[in-house]
PDB file of C-alpha atoms in Angstrom:
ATOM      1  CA  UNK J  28      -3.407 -52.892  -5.202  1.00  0.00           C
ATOM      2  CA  UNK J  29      -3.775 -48.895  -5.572  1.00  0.00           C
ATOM      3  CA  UNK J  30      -5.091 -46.631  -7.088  1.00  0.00           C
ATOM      4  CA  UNK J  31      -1.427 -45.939  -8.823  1.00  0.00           C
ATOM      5  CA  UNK J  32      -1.971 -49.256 -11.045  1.00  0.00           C
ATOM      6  CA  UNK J  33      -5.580 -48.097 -12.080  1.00  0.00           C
ATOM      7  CA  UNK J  34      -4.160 -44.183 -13.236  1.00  0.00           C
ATOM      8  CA  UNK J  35      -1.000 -45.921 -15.004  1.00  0.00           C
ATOM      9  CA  UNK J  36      -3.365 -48.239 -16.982  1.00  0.00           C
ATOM     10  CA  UNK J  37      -5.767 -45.541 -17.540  1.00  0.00           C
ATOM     11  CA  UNK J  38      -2.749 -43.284 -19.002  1.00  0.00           C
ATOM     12  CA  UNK J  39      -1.426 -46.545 -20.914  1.00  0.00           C
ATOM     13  CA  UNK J  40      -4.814 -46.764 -22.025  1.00  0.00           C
ATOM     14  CA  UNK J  41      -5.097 -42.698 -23.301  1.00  0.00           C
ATOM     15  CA  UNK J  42      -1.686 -43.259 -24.844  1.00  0.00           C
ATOM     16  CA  UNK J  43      -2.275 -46.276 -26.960  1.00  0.00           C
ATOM     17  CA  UNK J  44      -6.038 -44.092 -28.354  1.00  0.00           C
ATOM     18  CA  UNK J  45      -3.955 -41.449 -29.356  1.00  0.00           C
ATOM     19  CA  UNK J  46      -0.957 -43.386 -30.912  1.00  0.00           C
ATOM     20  CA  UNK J  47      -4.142 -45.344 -32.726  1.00  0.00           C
ATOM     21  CA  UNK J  48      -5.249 -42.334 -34.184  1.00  0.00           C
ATOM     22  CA  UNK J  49      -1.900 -40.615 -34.878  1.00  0.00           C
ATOM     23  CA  UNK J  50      -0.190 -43.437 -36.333  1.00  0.00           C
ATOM     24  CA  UNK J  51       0.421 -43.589 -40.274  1.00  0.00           C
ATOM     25  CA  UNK J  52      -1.709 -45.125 -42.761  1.00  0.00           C
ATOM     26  CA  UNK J  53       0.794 -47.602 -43.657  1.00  0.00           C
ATOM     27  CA  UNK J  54       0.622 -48.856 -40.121  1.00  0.00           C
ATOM     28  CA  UNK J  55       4.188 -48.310 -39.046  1.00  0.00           C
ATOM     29  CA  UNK J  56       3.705 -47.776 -35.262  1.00  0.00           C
ATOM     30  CA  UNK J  57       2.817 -51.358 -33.819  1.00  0.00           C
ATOM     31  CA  UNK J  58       0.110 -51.193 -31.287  1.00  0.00           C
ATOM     32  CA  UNK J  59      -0.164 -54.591 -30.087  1.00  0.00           C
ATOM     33  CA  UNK J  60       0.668 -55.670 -26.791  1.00  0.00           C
ATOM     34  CA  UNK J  61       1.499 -58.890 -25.726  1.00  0.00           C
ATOM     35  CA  UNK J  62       0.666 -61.182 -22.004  1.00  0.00           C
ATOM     36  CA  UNK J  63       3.910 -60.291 -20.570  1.00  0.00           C
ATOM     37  CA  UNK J  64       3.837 -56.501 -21.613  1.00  0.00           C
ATOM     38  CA  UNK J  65       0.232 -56.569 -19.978  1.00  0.00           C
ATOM     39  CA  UNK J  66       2.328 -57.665 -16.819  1.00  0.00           C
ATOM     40  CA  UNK J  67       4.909 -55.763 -17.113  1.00  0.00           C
ATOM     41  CA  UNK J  68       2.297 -52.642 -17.032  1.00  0.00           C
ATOM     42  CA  UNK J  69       1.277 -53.984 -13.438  1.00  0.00           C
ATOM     43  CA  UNK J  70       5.123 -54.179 -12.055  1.00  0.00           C
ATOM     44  CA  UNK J  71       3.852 -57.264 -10.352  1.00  0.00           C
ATOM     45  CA  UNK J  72       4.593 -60.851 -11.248  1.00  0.00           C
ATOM     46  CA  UNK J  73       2.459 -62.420  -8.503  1.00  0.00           C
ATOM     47  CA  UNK J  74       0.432 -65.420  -9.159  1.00  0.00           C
ATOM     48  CA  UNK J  75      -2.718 -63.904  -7.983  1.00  0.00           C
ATOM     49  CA  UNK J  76      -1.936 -61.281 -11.377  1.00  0.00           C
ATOM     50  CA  UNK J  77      -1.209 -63.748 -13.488  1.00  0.00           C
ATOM     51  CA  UNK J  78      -3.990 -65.740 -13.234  1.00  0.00           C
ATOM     52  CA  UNK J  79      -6.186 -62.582 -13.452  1.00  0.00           C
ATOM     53  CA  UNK J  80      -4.335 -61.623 -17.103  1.00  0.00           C
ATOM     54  CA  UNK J  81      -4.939 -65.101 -18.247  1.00  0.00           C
ATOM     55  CA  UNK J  82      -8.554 -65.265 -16.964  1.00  0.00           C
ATOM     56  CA  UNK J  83      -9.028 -62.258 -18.381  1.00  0.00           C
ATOM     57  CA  UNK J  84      -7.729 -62.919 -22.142  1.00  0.00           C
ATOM     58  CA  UNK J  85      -9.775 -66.261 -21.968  1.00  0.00           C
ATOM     59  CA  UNK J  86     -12.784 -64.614 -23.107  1.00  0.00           C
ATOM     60  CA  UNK J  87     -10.642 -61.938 -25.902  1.00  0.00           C
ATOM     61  CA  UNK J  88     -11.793 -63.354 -29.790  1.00  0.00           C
ATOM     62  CA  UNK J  89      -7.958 -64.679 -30.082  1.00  0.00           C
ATOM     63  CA  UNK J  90      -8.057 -68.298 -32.052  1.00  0.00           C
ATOM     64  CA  UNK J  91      -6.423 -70.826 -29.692  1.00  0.00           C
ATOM     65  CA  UNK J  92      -5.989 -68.640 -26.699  1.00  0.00           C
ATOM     66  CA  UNK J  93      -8.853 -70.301 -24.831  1.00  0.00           C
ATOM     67  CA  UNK J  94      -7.196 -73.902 -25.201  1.00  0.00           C
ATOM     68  CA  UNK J  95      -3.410 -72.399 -24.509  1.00  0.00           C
ATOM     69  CA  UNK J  96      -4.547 -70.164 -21.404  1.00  0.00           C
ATOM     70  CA  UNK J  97      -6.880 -73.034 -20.059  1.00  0.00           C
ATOM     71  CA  UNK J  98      -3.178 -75.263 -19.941  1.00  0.00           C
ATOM     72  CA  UNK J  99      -1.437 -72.167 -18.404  1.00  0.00           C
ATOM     73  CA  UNK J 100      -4.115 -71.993 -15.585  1.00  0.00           C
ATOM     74  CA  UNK J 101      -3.856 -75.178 -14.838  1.00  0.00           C
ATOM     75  CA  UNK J 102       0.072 -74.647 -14.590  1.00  0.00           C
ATOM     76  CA  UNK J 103      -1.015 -71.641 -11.927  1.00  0.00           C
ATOM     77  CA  UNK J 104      -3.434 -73.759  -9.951  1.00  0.00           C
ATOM     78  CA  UNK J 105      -0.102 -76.445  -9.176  1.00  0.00           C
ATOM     79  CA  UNK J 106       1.544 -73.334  -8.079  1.00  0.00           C
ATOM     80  CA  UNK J 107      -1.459 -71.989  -6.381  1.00  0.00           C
ATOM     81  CA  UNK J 108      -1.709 -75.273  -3.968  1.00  0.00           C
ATOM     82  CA  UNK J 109       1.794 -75.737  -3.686  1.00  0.00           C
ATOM     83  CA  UNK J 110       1.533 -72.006  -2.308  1.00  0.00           C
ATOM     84  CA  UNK J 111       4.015 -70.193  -4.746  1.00  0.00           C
ATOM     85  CA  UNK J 112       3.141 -66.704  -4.501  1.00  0.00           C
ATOM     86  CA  UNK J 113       5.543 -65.643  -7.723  1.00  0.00           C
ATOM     87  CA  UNK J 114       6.001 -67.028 -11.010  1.00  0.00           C
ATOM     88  CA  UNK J 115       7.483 -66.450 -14.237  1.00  0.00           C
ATOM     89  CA  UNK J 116       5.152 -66.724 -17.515  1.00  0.00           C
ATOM     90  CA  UNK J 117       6.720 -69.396 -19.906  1.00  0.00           C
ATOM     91  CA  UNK J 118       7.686 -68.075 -23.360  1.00  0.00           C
ATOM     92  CA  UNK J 119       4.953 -69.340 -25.226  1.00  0.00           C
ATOM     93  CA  UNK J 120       2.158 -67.600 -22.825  1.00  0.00           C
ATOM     94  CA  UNK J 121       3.872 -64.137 -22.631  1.00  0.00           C
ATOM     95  CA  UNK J 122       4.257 -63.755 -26.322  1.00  0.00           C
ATOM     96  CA  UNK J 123       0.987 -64.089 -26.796  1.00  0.00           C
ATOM     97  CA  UNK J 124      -0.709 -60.830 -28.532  1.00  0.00           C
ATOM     98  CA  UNK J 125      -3.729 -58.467 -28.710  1.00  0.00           C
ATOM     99  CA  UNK J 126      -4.784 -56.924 -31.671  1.00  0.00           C
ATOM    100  CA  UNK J 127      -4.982 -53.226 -31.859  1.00  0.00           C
ATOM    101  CA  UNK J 128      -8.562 -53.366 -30.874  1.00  0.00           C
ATOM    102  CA  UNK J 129      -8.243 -55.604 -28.007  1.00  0.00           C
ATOM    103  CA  UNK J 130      -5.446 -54.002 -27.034  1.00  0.00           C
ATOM    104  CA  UNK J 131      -7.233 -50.790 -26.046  1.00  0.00           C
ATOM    105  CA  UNK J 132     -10.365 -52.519 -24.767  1.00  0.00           C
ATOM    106  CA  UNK J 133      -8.209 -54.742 -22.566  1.00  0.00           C
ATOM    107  CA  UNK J 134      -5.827 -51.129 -21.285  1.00  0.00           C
ATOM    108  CA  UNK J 135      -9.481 -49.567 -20.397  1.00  0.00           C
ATOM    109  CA  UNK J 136     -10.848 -52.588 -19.122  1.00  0.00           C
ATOM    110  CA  UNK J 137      -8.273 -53.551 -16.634  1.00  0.00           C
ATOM    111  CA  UNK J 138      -8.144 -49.396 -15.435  1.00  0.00           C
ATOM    112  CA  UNK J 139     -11.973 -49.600 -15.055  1.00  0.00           C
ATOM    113  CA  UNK J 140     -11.627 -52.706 -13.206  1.00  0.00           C
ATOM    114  CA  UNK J 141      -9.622 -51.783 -10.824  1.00  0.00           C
ATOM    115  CA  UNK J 142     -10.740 -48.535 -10.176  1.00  0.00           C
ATOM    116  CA  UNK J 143     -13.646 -50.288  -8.679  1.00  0.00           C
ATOM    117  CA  UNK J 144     -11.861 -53.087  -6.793  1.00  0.00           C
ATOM    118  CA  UNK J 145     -10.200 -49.892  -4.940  1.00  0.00           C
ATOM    119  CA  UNK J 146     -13.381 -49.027  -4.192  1.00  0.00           C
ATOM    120  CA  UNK J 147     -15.402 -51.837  -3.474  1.00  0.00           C
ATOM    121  CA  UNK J 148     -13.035 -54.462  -2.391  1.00  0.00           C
ATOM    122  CA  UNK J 149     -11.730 -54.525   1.386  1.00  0.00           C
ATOM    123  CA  UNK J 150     -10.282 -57.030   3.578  1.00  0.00           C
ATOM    124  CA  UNK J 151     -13.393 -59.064   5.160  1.00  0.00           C
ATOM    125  CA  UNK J 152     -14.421 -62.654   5.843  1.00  0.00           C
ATOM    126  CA  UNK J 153     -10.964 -63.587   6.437  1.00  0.00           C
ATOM    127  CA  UNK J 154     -12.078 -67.508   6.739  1.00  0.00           C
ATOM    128  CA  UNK J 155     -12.659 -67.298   2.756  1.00  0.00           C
ATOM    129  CA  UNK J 156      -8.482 -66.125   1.969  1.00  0.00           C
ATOM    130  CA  UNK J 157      -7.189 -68.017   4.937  1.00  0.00           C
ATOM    131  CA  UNK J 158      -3.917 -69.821   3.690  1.00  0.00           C
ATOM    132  CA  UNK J 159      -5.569 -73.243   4.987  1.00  0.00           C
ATOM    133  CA  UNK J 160      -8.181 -72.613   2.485  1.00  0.00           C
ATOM    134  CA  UNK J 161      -5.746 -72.373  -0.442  1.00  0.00           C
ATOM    135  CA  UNK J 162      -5.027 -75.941  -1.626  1.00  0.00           C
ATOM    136  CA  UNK J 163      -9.138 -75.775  -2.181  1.00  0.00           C
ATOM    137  CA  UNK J 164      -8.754 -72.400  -4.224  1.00  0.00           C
ATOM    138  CA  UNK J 165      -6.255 -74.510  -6.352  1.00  0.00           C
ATOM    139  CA  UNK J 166      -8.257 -77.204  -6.755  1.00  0.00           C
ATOM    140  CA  UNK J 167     -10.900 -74.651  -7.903  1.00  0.00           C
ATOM    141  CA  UNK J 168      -8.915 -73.067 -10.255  1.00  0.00           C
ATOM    142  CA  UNK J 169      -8.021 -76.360 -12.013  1.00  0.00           C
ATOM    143  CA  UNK J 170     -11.451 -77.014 -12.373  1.00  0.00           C
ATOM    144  CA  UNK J 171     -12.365 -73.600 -13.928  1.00  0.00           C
ATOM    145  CA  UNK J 172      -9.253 -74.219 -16.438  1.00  0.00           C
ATOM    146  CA  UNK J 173     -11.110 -77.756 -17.587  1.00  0.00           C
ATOM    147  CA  UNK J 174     -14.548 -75.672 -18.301  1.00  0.00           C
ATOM    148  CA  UNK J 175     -12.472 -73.022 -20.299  1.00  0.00           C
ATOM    149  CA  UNK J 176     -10.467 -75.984 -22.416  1.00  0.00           C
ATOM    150  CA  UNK J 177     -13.847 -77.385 -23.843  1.00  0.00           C
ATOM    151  CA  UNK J 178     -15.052 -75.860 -27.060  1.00  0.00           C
ATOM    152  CA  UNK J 179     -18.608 -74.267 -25.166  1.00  0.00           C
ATOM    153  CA  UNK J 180     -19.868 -71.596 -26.784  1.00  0.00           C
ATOM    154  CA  UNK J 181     -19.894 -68.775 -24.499  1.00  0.00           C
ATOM    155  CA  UNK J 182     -18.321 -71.406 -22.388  1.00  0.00           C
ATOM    156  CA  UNK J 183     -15.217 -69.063 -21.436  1.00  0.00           C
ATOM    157  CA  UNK J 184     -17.354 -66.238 -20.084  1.00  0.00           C
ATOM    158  CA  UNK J 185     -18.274 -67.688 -16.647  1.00  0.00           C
ATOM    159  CA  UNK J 186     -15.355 -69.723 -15.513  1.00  0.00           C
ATOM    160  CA  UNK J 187     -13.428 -66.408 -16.467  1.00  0.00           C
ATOM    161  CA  UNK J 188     -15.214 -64.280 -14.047  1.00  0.00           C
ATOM    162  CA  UNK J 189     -15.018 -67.174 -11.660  1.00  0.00           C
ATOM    163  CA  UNK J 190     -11.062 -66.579 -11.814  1.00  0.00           C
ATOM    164  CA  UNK J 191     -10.844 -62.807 -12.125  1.00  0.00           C
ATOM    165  CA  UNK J 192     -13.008 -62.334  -8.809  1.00  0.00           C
ATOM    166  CA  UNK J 193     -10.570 -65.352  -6.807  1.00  0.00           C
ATOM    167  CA  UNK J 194      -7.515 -63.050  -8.304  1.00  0.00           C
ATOM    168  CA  UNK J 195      -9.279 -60.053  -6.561  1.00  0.00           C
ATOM    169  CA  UNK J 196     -10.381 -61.250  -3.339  1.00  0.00           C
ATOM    170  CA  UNK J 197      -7.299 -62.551  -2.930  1.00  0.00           C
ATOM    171  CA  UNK J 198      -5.195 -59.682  -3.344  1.00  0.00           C
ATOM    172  CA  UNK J 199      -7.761 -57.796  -1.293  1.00  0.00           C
ATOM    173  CA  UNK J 200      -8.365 -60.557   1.068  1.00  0.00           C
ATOM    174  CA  UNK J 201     -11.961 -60.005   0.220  1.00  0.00           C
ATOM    175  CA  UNK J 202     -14.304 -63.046   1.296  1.00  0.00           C
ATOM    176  CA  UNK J 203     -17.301 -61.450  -0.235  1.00  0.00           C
ATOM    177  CA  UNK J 204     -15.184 -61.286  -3.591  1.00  0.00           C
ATOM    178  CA  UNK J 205     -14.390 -65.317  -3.373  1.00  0.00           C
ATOM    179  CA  UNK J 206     -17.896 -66.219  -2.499  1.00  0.00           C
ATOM    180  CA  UNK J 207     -19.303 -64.312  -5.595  1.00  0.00           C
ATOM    181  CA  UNK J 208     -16.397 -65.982  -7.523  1.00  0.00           C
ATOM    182  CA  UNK J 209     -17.544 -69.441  -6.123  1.00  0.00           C
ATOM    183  CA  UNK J 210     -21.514 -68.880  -7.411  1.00  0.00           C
ATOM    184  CA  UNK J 211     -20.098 -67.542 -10.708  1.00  0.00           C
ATOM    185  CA  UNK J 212     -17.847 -70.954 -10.717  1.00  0.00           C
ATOM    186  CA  UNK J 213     -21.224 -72.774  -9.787  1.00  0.00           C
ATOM    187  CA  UNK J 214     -22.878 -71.374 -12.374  1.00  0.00           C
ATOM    188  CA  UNK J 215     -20.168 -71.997 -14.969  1.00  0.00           C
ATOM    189  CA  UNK J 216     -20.722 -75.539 -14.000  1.00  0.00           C
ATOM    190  CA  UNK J 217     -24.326 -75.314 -14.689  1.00  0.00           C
ATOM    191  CA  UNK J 218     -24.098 -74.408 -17.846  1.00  0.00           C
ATOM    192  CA  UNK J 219     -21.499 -76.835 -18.951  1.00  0.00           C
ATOM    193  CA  UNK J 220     -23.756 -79.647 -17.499  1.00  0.00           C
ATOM    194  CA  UNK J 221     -26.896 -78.197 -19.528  1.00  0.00           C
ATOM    195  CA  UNK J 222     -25.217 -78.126 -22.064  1.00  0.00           C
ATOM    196  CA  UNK J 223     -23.731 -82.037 -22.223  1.00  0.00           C
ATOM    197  CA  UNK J 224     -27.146 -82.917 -21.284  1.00  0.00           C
ATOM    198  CA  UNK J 225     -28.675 -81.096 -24.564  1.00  0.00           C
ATOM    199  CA  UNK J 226     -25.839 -83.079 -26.287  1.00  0.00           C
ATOM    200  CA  UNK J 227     -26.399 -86.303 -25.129  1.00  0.00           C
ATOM    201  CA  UNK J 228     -30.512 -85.865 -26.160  1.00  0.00           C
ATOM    202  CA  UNK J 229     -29.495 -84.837 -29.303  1.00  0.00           C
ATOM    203  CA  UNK J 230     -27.308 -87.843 -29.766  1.00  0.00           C
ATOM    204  CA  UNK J 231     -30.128 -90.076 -28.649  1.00  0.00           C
ATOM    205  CA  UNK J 232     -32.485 -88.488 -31.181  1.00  0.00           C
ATOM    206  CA  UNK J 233     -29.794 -88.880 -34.062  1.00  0.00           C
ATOM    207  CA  UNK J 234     -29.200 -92.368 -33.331  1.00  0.00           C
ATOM    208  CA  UNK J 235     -33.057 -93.170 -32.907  1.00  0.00           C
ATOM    209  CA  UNK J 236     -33.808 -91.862 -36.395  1.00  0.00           C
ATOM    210  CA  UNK J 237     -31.145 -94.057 -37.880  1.00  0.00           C
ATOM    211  CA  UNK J 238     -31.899 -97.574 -39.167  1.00  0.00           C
ATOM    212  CA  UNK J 239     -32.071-100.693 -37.229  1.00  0.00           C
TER     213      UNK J 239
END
């Protein structure tokens, strides 16, 4: 990671506000982007990108996405422990689109992101990216794809920042990035928990109120 990716997503980013404003009324010049033109952008098909696109799109307004990307993360975390470092997106994943909107958000987004990873991220706590650690990273993963495949609301925002910080640190081989991705993850599973606890109470005070 350099600081090339975060000025070629920045300029992406300046093109697609100008083309937004420039483009006819009729709406001629499409301004969507998809998953794999996202990738593309980066030049880099590595798992640890992947996995930070998909994370990333989990928590984009997109009907369905959170159920289809929670299936394609689960696909990365079998790579992830079987310790593929490269993989292709399947058809179905990379055609999936941004609006306009998104689109732009998601170009500045990713720029400002890793403008700051440059920054902030270094390699450190090498225990935490070790390769014996990664089968448990995988394991992890497939856990934060479960949380993201049930209908929570607001249930996508943690687990995604669980998966976007693992992408990080372990491009960076930052062990202070993991560990913050774990207690985001932690937290994540908090939340899930409270909230199948409200559920169940509610239950129980449904079914009290009904006849015996």
């Amino acid at each position: 990671m350099n600081q090339g990716l975060a000025r070629s997503l920045r300029r992406a980013a300046r093109v697609h506000t100008v083309g937004a404003r420039m483009q006819a009324p009729a709406g001629q010049v499409d301004l969507r982007l998809s998953l794999a033109e996202l990738l593309r952008l980066h030049g880099d098909n590595s798992t640890a990108v992947v996995l930070m696109l998909m994370a990333l799109l989990t928590v984009v307004p997109i009907a369905g996405a959170g159920t289809v990307l929670s299936l394609g993360i689960l696909a990365i975390a079998g790579a992830w422990m079987r310790g593929l470092d490269d993989m292709e997106l399947p058809r179905r994943l990379g055609a999936l689109s941004l609006n306009e909107r998104w689109t732009g958000r998601c170009l500045h987004g990713l720029a400002w992101m890793y403008e700051r990873a440059n920054r902030w991220l270094k390699p450190r706590w090498s225990l935490w990216s070790h390769r014996s650690t990664r089968w448990g990273w995988g394991a992890w993963i497939a856990l934060m794809a479960a949380v993201i495949f049930l209908p929570l609301p607001l249930g996508n925002v943690l687990p995604s920042l669980s998966l976007i910080l693992l992408s990080l640190g372990w491009m960076f081989r930052d062990g202070v990035a993991l560990a913050v991705s774990a207690l985001a993850g932690c937290a994540a599973l908090a939340y899930t928990a409270s909230l199948a606890s409200l559920l169940v109470q509610l239950v129980d005070r449904a079914w009290a109120w009904l006849p015996a």
